[in-house]
Short mmCIF file of C-alpha atoms and ligand atoms in Angstrom, two decimals:
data_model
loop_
_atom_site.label_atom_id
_atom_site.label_comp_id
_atom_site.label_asym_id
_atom_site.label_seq_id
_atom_site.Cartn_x
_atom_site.Cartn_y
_atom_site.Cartn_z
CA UNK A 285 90.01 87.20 81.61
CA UNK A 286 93.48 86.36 81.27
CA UNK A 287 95.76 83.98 82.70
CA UNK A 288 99.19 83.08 83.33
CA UNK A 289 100.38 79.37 82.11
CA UNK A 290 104.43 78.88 83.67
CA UNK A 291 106.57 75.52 83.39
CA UNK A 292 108.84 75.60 86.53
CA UNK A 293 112.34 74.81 86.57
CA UNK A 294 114.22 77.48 85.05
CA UNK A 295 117.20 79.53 86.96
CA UNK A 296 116.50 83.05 86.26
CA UNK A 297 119.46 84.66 84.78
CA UNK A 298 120.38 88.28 83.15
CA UNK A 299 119.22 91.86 83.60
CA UNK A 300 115.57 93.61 83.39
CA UNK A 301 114.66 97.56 84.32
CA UNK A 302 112.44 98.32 87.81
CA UNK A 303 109.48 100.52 86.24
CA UNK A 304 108.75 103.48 88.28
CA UNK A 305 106.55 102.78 91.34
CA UNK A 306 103.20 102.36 91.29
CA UNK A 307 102.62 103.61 95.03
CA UNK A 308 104.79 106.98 94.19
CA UNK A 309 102.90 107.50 91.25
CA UNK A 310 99.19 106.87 92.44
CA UNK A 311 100.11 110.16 95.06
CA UNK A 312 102.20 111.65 92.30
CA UNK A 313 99.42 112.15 89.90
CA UNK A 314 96.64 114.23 91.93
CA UNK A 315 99.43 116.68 92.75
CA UNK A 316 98.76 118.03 89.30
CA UNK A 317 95.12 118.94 91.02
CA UNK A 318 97.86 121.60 92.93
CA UNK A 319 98.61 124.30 90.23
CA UNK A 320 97.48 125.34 87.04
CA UNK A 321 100.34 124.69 85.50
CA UNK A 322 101.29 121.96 83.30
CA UNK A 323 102.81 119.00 85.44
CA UNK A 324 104.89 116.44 83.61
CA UNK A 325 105.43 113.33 84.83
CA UNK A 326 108.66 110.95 83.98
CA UNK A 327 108.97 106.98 84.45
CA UNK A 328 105.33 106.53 85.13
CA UNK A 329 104.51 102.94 84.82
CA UNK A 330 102.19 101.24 82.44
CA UNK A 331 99.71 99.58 84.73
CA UNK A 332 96.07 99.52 85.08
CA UNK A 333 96.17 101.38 88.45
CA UNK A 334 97.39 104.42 86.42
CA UNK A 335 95.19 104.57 83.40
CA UNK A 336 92.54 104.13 86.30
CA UNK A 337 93.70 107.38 87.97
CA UNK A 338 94.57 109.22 84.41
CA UNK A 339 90.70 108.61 83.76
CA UNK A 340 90.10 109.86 87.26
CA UNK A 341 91.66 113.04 86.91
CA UNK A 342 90.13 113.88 83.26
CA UNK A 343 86.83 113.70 85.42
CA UNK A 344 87.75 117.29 87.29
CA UNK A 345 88.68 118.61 84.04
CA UNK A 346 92.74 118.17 84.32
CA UNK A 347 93.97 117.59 80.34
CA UNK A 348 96.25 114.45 80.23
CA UNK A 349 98.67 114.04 77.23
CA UNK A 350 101.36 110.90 77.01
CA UNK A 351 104.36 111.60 75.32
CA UNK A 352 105.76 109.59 72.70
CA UNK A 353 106.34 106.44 74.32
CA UNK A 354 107.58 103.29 72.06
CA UNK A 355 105.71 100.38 72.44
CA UNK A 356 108.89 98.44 73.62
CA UNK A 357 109.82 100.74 76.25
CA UNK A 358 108.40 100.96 79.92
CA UNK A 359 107.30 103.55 81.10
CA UNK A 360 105.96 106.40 79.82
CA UNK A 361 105.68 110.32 80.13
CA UNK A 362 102.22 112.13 81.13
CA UNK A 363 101.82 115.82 80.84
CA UNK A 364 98.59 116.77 83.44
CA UNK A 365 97.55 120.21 83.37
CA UNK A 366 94.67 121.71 85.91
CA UNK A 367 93.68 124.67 84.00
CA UNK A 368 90.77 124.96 85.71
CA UNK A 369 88.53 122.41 87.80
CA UNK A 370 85.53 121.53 86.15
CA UNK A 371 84.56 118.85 89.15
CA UNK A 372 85.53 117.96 93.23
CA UNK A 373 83.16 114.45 92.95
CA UNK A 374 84.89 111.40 92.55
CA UNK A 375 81.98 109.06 92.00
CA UNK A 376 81.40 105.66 93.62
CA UNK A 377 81.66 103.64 90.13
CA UNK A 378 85.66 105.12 89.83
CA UNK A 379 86.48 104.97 93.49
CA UNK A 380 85.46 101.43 93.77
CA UNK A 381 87.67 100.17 91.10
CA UNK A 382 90.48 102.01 92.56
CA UNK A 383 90.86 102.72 96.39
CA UNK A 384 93.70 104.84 95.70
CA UNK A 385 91.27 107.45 94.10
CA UNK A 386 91.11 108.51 97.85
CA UNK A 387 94.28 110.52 97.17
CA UNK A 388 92.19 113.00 95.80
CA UNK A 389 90.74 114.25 98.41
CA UNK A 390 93.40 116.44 99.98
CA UNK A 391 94.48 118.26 96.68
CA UNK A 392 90.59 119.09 95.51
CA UNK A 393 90.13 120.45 99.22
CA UNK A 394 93.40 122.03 99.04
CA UNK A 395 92.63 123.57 95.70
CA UNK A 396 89.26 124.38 95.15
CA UNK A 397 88.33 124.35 99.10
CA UNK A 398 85.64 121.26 98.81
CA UNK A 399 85.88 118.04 97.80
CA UNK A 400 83.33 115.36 97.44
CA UNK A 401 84.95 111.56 96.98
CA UNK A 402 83.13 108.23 97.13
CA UNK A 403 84.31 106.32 100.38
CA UNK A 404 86.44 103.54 98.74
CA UNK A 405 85.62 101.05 101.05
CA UNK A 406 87.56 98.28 101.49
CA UNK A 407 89.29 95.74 99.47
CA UNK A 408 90.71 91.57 99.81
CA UNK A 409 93.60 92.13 102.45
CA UNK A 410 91.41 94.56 104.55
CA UNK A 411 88.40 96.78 105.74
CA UNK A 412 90.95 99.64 105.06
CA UNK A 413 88.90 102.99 106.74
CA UNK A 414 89.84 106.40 106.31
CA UNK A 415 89.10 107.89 109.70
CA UNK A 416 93.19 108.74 109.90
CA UNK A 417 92.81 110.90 106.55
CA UNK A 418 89.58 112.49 107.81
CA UNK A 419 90.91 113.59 111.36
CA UNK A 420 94.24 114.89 109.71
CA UNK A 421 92.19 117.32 107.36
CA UNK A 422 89.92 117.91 110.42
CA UNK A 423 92.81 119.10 112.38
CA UNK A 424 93.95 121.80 109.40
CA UNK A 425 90.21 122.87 109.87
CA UNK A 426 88.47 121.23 107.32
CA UNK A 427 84.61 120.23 107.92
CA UNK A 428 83.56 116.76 107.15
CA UNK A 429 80.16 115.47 106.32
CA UNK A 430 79.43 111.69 105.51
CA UNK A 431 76.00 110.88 103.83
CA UNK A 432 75.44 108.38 101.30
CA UNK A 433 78.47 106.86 101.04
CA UNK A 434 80.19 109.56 100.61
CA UNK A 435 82.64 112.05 102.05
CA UNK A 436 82.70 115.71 101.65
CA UNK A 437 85.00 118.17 102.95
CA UNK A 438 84.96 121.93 102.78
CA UNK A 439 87.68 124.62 103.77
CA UNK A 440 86.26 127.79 105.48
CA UNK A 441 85.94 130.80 103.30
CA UNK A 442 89.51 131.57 102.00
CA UNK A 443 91.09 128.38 102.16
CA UNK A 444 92.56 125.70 105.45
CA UNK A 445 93.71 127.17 107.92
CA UNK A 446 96.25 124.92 108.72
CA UNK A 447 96.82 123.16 112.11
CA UNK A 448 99.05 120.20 113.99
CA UNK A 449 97.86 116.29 113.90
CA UNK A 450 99.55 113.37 115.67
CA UNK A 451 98.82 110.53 113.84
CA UNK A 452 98.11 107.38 116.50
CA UNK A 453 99.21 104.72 113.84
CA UNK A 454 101.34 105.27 110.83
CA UNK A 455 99.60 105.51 107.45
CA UNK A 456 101.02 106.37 103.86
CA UNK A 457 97.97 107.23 102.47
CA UNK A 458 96.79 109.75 105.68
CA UNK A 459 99.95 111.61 105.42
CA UNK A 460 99.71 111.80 101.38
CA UNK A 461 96.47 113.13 101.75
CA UNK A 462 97.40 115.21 104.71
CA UNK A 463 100.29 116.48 103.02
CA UNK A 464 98.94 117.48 99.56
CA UNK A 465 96.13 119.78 101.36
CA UNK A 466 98.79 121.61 103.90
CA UNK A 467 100.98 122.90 100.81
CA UNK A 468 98.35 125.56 100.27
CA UNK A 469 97.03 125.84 103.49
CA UNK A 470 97.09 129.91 104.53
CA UNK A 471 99.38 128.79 107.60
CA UNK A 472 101.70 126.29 108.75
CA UNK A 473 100.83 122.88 109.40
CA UNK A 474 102.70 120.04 111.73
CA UNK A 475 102.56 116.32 111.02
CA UNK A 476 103.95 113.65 113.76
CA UNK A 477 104.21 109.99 113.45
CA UNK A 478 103.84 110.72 109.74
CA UNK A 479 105.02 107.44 107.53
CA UNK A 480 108.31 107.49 106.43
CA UNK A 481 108.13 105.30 103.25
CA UNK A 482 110.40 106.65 100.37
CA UNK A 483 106.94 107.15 98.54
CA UNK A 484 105.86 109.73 101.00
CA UNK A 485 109.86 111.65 100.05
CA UNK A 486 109.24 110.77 96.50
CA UNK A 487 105.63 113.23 97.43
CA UNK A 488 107.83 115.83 99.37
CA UNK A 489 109.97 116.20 96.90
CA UNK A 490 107.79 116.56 93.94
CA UNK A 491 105.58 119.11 95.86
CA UNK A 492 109.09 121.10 96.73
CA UNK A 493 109.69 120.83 92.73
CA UNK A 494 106.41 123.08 92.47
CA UNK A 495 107.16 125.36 95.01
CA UNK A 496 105.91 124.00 98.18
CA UNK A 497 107.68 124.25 101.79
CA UNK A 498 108.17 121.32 103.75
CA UNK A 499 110.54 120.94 106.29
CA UNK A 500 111.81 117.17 108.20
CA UNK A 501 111.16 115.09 104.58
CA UNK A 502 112.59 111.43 105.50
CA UNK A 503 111.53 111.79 109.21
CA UNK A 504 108.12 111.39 110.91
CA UNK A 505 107.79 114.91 111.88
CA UNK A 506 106.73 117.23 108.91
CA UNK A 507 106.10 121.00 108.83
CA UNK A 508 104.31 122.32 105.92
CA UNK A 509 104.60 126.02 105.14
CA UNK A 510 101.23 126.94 103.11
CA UNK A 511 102.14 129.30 100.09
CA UNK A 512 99.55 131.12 97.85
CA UNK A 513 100.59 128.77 94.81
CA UNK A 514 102.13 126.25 93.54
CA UNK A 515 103.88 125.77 89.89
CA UNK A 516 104.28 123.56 87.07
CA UNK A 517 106.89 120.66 87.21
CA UNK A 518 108.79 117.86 85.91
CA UNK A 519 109.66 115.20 88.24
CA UNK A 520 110.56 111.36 87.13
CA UNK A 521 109.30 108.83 89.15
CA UNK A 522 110.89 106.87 91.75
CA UNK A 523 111.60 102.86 90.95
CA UNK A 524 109.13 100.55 92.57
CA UNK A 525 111.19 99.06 95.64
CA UNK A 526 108.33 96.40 95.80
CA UNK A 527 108.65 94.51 92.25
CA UNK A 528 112.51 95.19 92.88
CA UNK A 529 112.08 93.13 95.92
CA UNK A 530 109.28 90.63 94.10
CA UNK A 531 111.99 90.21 91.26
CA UNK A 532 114.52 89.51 93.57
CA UNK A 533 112.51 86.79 95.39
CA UNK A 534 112.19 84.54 92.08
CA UNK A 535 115.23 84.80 91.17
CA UNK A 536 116.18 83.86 94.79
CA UNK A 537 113.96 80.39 94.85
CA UNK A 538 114.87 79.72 91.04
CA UNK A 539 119.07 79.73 92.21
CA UNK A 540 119.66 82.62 89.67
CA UNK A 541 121.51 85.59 89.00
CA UNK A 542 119.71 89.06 88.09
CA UNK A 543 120.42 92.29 87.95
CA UNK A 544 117.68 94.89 88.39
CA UNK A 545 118.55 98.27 87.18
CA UNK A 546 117.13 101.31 88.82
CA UNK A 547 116.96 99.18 91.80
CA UNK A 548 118.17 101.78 94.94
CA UNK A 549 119.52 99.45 97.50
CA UNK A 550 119.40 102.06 100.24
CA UNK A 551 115.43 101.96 100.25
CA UNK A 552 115.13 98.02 100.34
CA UNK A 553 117.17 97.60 103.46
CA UNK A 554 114.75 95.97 105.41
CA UNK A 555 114.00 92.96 102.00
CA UNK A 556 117.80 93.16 101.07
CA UNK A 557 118.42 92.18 105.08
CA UNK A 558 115.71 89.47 104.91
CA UNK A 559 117.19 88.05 101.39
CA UNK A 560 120.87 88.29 103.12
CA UNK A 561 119.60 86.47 106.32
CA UNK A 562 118.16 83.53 104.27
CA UNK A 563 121.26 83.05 102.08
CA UNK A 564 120.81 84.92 99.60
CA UNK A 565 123.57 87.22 98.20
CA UNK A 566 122.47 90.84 97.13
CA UNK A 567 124.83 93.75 96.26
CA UNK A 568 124.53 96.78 95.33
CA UNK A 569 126.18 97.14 91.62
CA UNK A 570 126.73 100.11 89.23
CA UNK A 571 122.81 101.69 88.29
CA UNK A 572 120.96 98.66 90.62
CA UNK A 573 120.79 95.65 92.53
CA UNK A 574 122.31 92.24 91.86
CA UNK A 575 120.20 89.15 93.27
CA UNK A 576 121.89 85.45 93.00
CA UNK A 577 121.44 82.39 94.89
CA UNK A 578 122.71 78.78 95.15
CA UNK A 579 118.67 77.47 95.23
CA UNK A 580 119.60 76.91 99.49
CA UNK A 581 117.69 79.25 101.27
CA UNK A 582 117.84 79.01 105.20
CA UNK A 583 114.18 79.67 107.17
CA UNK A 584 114.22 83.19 108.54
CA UNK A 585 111.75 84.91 111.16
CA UNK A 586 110.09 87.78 109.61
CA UNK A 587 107.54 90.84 111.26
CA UNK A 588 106.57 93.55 108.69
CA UNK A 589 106.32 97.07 110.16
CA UNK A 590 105.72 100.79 108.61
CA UNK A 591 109.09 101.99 106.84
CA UNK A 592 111.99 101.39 107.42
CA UNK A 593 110.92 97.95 108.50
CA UNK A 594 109.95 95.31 106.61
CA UNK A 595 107.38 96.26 104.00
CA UNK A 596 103.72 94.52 104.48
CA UNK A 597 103.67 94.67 100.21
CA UNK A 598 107.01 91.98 100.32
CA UNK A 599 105.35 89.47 102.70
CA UNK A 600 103.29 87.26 100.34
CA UNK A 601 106.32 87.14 98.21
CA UNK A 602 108.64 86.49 100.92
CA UNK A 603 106.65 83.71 102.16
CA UNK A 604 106.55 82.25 98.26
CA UNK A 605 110.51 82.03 98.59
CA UNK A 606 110.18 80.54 101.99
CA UNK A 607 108.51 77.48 101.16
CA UNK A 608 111.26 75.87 100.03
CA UNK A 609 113.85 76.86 102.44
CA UNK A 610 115.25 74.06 104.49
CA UNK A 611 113.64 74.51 107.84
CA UNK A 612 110.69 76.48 109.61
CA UNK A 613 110.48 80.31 108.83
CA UNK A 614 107.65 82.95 111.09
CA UNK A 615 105.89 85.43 109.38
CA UNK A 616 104.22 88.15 110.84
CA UNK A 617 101.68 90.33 109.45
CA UNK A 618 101.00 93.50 111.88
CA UNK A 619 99.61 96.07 109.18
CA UNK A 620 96.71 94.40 107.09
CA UNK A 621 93.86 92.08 109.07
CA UNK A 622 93.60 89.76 105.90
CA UNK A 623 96.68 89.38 103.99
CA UNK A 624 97.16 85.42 104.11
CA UNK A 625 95.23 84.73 101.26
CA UNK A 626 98.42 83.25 99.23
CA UNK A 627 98.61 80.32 101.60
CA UNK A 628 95.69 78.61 100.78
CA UNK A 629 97.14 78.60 97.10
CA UNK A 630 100.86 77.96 97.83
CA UNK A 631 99.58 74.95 100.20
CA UNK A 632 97.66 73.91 96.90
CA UNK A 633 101.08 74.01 95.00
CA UNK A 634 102.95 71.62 97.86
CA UNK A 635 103.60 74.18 100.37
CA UNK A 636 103.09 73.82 103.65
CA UNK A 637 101.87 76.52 105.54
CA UNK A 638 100.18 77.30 108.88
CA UNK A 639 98.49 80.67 109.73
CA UNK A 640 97.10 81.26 113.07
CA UNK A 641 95.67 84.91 113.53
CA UNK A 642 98.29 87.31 112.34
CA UNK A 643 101.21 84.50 112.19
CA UNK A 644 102.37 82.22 109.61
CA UNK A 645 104.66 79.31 109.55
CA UNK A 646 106.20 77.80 106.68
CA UNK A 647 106.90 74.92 107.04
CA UNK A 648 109.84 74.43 104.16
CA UNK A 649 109.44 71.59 101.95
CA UNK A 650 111.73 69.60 99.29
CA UNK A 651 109.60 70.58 95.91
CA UNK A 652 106.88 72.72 94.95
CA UNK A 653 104.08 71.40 92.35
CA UNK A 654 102.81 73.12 89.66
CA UNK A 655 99.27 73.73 90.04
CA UNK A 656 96.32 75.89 88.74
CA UNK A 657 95.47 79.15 91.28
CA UNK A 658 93.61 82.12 91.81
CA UNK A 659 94.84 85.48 92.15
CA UNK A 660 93.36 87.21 95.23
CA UNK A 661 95.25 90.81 95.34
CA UNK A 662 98.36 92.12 93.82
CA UNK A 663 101.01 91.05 96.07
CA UNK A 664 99.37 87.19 96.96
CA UNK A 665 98.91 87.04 93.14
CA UNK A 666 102.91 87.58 92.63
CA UNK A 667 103.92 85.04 95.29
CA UNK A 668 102.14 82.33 92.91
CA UNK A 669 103.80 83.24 89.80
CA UNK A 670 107.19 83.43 92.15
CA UNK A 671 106.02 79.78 93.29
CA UNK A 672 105.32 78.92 89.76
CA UNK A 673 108.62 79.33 88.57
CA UNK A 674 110.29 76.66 90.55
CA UNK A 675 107.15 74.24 90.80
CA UNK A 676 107.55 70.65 89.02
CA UNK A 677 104.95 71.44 85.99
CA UNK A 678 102.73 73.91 84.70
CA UNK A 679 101.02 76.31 86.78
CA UNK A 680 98.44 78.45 85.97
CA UNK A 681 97.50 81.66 87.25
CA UNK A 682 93.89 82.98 86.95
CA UNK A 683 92.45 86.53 87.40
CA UNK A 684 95.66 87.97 85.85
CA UNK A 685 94.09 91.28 85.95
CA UNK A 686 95.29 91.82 90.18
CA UNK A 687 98.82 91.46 88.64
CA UNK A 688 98.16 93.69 85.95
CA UNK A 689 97.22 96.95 88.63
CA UNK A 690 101.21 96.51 90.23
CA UNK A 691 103.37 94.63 87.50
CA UNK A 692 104.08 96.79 84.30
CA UNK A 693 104.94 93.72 81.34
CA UNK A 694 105.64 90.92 83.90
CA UNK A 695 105.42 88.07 81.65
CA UNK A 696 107.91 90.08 79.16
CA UNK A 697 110.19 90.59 81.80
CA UNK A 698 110.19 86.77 83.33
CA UNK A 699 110.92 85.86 80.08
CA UNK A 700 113.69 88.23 79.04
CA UNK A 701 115.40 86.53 82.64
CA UNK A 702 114.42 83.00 81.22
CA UNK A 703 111.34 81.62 82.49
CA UNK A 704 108.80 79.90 80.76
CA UNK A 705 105.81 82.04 80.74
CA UNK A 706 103.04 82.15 78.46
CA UNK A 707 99.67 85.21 78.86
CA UNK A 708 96.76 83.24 77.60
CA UNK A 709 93.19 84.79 77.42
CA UNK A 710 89.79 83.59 77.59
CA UNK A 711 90.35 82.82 80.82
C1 EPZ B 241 99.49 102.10 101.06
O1 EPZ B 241 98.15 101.78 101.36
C2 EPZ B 241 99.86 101.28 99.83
N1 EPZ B 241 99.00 101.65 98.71
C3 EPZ B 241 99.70 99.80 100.14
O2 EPZ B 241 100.14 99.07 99.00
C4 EPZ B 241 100.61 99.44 101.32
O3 EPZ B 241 100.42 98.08 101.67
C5 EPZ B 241 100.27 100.34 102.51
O4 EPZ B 241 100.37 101.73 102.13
C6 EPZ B 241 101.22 100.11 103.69
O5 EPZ B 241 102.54 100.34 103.30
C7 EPZ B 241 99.28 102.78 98.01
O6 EPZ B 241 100.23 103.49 98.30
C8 EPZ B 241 98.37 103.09 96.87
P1 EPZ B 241 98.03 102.67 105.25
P2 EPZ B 241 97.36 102.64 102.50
O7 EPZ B 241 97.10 103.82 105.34
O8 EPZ B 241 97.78 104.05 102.43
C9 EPZ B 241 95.16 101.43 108.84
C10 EPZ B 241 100.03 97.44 97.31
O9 EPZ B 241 100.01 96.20 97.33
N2 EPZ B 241 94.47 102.70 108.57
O10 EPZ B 241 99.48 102.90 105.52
O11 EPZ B 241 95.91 102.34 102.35
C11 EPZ B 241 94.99 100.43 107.71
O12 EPZ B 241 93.78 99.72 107.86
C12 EPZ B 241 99.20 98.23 98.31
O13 EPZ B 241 100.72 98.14 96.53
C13 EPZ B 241 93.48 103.12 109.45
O14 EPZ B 241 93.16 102.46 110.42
O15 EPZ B 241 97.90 101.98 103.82
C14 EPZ B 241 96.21 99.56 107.86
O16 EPZ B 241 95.95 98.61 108.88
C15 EPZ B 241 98.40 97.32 99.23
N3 EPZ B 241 92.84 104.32 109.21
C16 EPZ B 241 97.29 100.52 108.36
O17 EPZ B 241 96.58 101.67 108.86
C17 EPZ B 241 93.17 105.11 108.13
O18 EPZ B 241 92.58 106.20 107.98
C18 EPZ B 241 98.25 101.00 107.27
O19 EPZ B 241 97.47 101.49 106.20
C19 EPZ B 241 94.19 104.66 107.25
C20 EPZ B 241 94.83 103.46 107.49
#
């Protein structure tokens, strides 16, 4: 397995492209299960979570073709095209690589009126159930069987009917799923408390593209229209607002100046407020984001919350930049059970941390040291390469392949801002 080897101390400095988002994309790709017509797909990012889902969707019979795609540039194009389904089971050995293989469950229903998917259990930061996605489909009339560790649903004859579904808590991957099977439901369906989270409007507006009628996009209240079909489109990917924010961090506790292009400021307001708020200065400039700091960050008091609050995916990396701000900073963590399992690590590295049930202190402290860690899950795994950047040393980060699902060419783009990072293998 590979690993990361970084020698803190550089100021990151210059420019790097945000690659499109990996949570846009991972709902993005099974709407291509929506139509029989060719779906092309712009700025999709090169990551491991995607080739995951591109081998998912080959299993149902959907033809995948990448466009011409230089090796130096990110991102790539991906023509999907449904002609006809040839499966509805996603089995257990894809689903448990990839929770997000869930996603498919609405658009097979939707389309072919069953769908059989692997429960994807849960994963490091969380049990992570499904019941939300299984009561929404419920509600538009779907019947749902669990045996054997899986889950089947199955429209009546002639399709959903349709129907109205409050959800009790807010979840992005509910209302994707709920979403994607109402758009060819035979009636009208009515969403409240849906999440808000630009991913979910990058979804509403990439079903519209095909033909689909949703009204209240943006808000928590959604009305889906069933139609008969959908069509073919071309939609281009929104930028990922998390490594945006993750790129921001470093070069917040390194005391540089970047610019992230692509960056849209107007859906990072809640990490752009938290950056502000501990010194940091962040404007919006021409096509992105500029991030610079003096290296003296002030403690801050921090509660992630579904969209537009603070997103639970910027905490761990929040927290990294923390540690060395010059007093006592509160983190806490209401959406995930289990996401604290950076502090271990950044205490390893000269932090000093203190959870207690949902909370975390940080306690900040004069220098970090360079140490060698273990990645846990894609976000806790970027707050130790943020940490490794401004530790005294070498640190080395292990199980590379967590940063390798959410980060398209991380080490190339550290480096291209100045940091001294090195991929080693044979880990
Ligand atoms: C999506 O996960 C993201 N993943 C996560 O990003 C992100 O952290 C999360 O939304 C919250 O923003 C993708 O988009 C692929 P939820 P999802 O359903 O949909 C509970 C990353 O690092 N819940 O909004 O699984 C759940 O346990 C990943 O990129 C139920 O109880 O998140 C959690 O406490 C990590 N029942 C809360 O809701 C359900 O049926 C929010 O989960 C569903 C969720």
């Amino acid at each position: 397995m590979d690993k990361i080897i970084i020698r803190g101390g550089q100021r990151l400095s210059g420019t790097v492209p945000v690659s499109g988002a990996k949570n846009a994309a991972l709902t993005l790709l099974p709407c291509a299960l929506l139509t029989d017509e060719p779906v092309t797909l712009r700025n999709l990012p090169r990551l491991a979570d995607i080739d995951g889902f591109q081998h998912l969707l080959n299993q149902f019979g959907i033809s995948t073709s990448i466009a011409g795609a230089r090796p130096e540039d990110f991102g790539r194009v991906m023509t999907l095209q449904a002609t006809r389904l040839t499966s509805t089971v996603a089995p257990y050995d894809l689903v448990r690589k990839m929770r997000a293989s869930i996603l498919v469950l609405g658009p097979l229903l939707a389309r072919a009126g069953e769908a059989t998917v692997s429960l994807p259990g849960g994963c490091a930061i969380g049990n992570r159930p499904i019941d939300l996605h299984l009561k929404a489909l419920e509600a538009m009339g779907a019947r749902i069987e669990l045996a054997a560790g899986y889950v089947r649903a199955i429209a009546p004859d002639g399709g959903l009917p349709g129907g109205t579904y409050s959800f009790p808590l807010v979840s992005v991957g509910a209302t994707e799923n709920a979403v994607m099977a109402a758009v060819l439901a035979r009636g009208t369906s009515v969403l409240h408390n849906a999440a808000r989270e630009p991913e979910i409007v990058d979804l509403c507006n990439m079903l519209a593209a095909m033909g689909a009628q949703i009204e209240g996009i943006g808000t928590s209240d959604l009305t889906i229209h069933g139609a008969e079909r959908l069509h073919g489109a071309t939609y281009m990917v929104m930028p990922d607002r998390i490594e945006a924010g993750s790129y921001a961090c470093a070069a917040a506790i390194t005391g540089g100046d970047v610019t992230l292009t692509g960056a849209r400021i107007e859906e990072m307001e809640a990490t752009v407020q938290a950056l502000r708020d501990a010194g940091v200065v962040v404007e919006a400039v021409k096509g992105g984001l500029r991030v610079a700091s003096d290296g003296d960050l002030r403690p801050v008091t921090l509660t992630t919350a579904p969209y537009p609050g603070l997103a639970t995916d910027m905490q761990a990396q929040l927290m990294a930049m923390l540690t060395l701000a010059k007093g006592s900073s509160v983190l806490t963590e209401t959406i995930f059970e289990n996401r604290y399992m950076h502090v271990p690590e950044l205490n390893r590295m000269g932090a000093r941390i203190e959870t207690k049930g949902r909370t975390a202190i940080v306690h900040g402290v004069e220098r970090l040291t360079g140490a060698e860690v273990m990645a846990t899950d894609l976000r806790a795994s970027m707050s130790l390469v943020i940490a490794g950047l401004v530790a005294e040393g070498e640190t080395q980060v292990h199980r590379l392949y967590h940063l390798d699902r959410g980060y398209e060419r991380l080490e190339e783009k550290f480096a291209r801002l100045g940091a001294d990072v090195e991929r080693v293998g044979n880990d």
